[in-house]
Short mmCIF file of C-alpha atoms in Angstrom, two decimals:
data_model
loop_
_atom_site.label_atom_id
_atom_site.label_comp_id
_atom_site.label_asym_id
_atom_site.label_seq_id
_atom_site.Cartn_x
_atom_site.Cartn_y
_atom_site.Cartn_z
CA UNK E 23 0.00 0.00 0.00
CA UNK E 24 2.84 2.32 0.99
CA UNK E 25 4.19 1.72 -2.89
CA UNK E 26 0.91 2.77 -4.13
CA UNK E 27 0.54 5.93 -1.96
CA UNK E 28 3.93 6.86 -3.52
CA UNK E 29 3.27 6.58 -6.83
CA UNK E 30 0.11 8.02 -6.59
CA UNK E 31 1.90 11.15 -5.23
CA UNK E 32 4.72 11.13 -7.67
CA UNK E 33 2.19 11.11 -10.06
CA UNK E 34 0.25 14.37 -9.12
CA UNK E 35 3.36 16.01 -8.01
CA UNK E 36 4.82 15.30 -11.66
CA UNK E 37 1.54 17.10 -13.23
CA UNK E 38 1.67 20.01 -10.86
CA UNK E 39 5.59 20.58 -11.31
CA UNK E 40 4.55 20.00 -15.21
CA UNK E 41 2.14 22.95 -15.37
CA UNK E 42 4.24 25.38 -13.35
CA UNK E 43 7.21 25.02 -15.64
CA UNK E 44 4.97 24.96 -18.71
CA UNK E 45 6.57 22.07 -19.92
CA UNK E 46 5.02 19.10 -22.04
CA UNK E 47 5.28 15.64 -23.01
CA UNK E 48 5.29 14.48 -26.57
CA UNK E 49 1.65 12.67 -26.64
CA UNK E 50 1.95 9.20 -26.72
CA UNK E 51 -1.41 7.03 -27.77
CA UNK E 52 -1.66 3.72 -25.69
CA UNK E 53 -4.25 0.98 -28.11
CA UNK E 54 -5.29 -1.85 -26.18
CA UNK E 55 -9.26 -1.97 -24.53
CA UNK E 56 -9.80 1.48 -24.14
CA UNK E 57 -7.36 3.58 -26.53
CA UNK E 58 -5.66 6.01 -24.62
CA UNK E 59 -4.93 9.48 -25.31
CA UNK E 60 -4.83 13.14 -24.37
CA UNK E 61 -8.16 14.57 -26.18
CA UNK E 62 -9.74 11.25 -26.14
CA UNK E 63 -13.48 11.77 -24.84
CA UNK E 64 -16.57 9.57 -24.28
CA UNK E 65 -19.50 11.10 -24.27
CA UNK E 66 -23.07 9.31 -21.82
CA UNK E 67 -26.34 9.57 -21.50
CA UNK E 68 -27.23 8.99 -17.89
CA UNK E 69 -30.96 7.79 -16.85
CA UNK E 70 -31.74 7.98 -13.64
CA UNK E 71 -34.54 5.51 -12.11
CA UNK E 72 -37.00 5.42 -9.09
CA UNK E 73 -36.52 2.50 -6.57
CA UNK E 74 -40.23 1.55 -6.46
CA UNK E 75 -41.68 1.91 -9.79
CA UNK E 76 -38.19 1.21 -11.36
CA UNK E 77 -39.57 4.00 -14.13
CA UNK E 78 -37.15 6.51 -15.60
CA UNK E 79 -37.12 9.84 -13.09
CA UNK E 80 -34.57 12.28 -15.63
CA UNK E 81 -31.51 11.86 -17.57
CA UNK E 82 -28.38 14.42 -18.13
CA UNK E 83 -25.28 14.33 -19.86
CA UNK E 84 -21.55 12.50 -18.65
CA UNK E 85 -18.71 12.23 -20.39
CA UNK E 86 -14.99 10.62 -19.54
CA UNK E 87 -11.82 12.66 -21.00
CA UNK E 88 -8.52 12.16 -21.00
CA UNK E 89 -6.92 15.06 -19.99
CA UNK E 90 -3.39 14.72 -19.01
CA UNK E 91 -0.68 11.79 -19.29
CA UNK E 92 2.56 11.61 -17.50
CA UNK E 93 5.38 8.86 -18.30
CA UNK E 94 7.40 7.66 -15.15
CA UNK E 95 9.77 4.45 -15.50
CA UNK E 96 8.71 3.50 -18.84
CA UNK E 97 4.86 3.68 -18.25
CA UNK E 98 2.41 6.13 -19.56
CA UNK E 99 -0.39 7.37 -16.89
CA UNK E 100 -3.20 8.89 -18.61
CA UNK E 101 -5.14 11.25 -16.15
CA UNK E 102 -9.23 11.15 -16.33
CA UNK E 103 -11.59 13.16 -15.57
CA UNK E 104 -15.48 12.11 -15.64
CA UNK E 105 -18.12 14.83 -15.01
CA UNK E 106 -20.52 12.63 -12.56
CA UNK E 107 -17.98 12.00 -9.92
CA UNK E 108 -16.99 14.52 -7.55
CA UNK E 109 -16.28 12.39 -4.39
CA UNK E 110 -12.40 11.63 -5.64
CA UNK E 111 -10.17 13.89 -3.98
CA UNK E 112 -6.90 13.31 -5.88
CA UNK E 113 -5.89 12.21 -9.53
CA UNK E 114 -6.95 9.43 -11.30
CA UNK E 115 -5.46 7.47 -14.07
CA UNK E 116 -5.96 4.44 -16.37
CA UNK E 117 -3.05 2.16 -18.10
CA UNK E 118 -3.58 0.03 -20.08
CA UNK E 119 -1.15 -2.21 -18.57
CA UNK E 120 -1.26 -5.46 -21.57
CA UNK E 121 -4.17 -6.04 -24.90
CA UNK E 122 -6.44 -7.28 -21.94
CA UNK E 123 -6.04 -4.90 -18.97
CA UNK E 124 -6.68 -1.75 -18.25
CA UNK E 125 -5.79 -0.86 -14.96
CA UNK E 126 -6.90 2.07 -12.57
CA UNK E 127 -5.49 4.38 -9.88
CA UNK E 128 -7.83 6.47 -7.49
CA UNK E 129 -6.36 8.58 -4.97
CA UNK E 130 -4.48 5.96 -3.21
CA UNK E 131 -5.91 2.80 -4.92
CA UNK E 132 -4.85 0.97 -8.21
CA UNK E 133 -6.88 -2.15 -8.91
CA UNK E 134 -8.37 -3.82 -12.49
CA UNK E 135 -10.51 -1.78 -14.07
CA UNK E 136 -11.30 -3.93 -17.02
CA UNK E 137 -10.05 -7.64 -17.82
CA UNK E 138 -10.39 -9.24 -21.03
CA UNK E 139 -10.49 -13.38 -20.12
CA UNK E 140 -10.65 -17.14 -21.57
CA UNK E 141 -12.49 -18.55 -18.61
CA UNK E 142 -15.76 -17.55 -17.36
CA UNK E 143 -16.56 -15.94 -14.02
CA UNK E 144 -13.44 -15.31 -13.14
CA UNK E 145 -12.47 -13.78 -9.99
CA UNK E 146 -9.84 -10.70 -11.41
CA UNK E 147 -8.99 -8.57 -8.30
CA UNK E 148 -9.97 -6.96 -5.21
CA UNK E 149 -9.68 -3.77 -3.03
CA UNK E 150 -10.55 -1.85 -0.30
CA UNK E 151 -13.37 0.05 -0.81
CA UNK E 152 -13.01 3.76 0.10
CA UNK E 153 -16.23 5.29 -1.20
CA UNK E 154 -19.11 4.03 0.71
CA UNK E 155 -20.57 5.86 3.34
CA UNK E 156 -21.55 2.28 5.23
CA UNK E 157 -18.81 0.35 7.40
CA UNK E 158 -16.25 -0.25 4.43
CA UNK E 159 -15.26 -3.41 3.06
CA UNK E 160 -14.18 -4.63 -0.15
CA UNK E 161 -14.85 -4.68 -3.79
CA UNK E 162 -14.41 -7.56 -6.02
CA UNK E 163 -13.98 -7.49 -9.65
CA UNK E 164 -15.22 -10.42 -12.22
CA UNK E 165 -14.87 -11.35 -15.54
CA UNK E 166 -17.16 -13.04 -18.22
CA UNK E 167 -16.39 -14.32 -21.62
CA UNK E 168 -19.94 -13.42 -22.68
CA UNK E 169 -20.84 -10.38 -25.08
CA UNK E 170 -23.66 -8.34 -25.24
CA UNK E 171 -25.08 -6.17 -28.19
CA UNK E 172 -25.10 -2.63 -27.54
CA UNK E 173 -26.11 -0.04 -30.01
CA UNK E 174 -24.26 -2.20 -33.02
CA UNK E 175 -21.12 -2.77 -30.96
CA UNK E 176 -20.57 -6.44 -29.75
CA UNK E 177 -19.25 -5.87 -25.82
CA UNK E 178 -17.73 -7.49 -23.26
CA UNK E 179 -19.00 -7.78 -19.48
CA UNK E 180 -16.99 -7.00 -16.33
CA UNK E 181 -18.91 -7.39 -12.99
CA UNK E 182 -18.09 -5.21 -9.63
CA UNK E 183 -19.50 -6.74 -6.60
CA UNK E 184 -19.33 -4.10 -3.52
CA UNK E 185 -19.24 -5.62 -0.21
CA UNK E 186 -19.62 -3.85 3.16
CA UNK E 187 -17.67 -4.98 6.02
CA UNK E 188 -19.52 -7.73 6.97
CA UNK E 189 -19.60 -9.00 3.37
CA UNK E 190 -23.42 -7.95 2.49
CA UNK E 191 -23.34 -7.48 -1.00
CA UNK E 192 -24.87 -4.23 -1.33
CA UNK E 193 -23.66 -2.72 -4.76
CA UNK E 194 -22.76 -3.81 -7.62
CA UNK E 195 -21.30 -2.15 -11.01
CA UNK E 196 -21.68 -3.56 -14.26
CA UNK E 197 -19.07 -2.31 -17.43
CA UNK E 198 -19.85 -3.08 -21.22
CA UNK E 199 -16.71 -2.41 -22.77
CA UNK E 200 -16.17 -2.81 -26.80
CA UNK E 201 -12.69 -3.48 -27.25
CA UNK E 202 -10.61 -0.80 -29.22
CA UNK E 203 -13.88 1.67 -28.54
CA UNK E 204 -13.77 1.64 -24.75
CA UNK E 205 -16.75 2.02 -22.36
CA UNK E 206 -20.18 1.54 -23.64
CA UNK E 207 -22.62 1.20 -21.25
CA UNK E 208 -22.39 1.27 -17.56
CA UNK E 209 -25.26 -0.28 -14.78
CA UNK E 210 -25.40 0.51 -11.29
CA UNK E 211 -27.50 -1.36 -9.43
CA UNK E 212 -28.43 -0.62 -5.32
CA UNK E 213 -29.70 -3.35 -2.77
CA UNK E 214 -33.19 -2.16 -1.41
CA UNK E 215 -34.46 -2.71 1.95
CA UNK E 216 -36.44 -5.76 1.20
CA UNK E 217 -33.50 -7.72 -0.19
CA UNK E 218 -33.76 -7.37 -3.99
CA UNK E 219 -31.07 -5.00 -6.24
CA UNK E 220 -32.46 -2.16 -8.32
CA UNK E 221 -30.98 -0.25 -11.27
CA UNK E 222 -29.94 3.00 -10.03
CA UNK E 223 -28.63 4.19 -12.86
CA UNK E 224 -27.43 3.67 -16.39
CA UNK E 225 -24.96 5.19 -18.46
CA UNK E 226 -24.82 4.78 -22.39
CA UNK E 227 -22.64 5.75 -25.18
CA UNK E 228 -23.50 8.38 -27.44
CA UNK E 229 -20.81 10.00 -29.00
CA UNK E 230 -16.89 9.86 -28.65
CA UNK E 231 -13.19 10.76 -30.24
CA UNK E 232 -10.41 8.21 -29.82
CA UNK E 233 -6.96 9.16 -31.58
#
């Protein structure tokens, strides 16, 4: 974890040091799930739904960009920034670490994003959770070999299950990802009171630029 904190630091304090000097780096494009690259933007539609009814209650605009990217040790760090979250209080970066990984740093965190696999249900990684305003636990990615149709683009299916601290499974987050494209659609589904999950939200892909 101490590693982690560290690089996450270096990181930011690389970008900061970066804009204060006015100095750049030549942009470099990383291809593999989700091309990477400054100017690279993905633009949602978000629907919002009641917990009852389960109707649609509005819908507004997100988007993902890639706005900065900083090379340290050989490895490009591509800084995002997505409109609908506002509860990260540092950086945060993908890499797209092989053709069937894209990995993820939040504040202190880097876990699997996104995992491209040959077996089914497969358990990919886990990490603290550090967003949850119940007694925190863990979250655990998974991985299906399944694909799903979405809007012409044939997608693959990567689960996270959000545990609180006494392992009640009370989130969970699902990704459609078309590989080469990036994110496509994006599920997020709430346990209710009685037991049963409901679809809080969806996300889905309307526009985008990839270099």
């Amino acid at each position: 974890m101490s590693r982690i904190i560290f690089l996450a630091g270096i990181i930011s304090l690389f970008l900061s040091c970066s804009k204060s000097d006015n100095t750049s780096t030549s942009p470099v494009t990383s291809h593999g799930l989700m091309p990477l690259s400054v100017g690279n933007f993905w633009k949602f539609t978000k629907i919002n739904y009641d917990s009852i009814s389960g109707m649609a209650t509005d819908s507004i605009s997100d988007e993902i960009d890639i706005i900065e990217q900083v090379t340290i040790n050989g490895t490009t760090y591509y800084q995002q920034n997505q409109t609908s979250i506002t509860n990260i209080n540092s950086g945060s970066f993908f890499i797209n670490i092989d053709s069937n990984t894209i990995q993820k740093i939040d504040s202190s965190t880097t876990y699997t994003f996104f995992k491209r696999v040959s077996l089914d249900s497969t358990a990919v990684d886990s990490w603290a959770d550090t967003v949850t305003s119940r007694c925190k636990g863990h979250n655990y990615l998974y991985a299906f070999t399944d694909t799903t149709v979405i809007n012409n683009y044939n997608c693959l299916r990567n689960v996270i299950y959000v545990n609180d601290c006494t392992g009640l499974n009370f989130e969970k987050w699902v990704y459609y990802l078309k590989p080469g494209l990036g994110l496509v659609r994006i599920l997020h589904y709430v346990l209710k009171t009685d037991g049963t999950f409901y679809l809080q939200f969806s996300e889905t892909l309307q526009s985008y630029h990839t270099n």
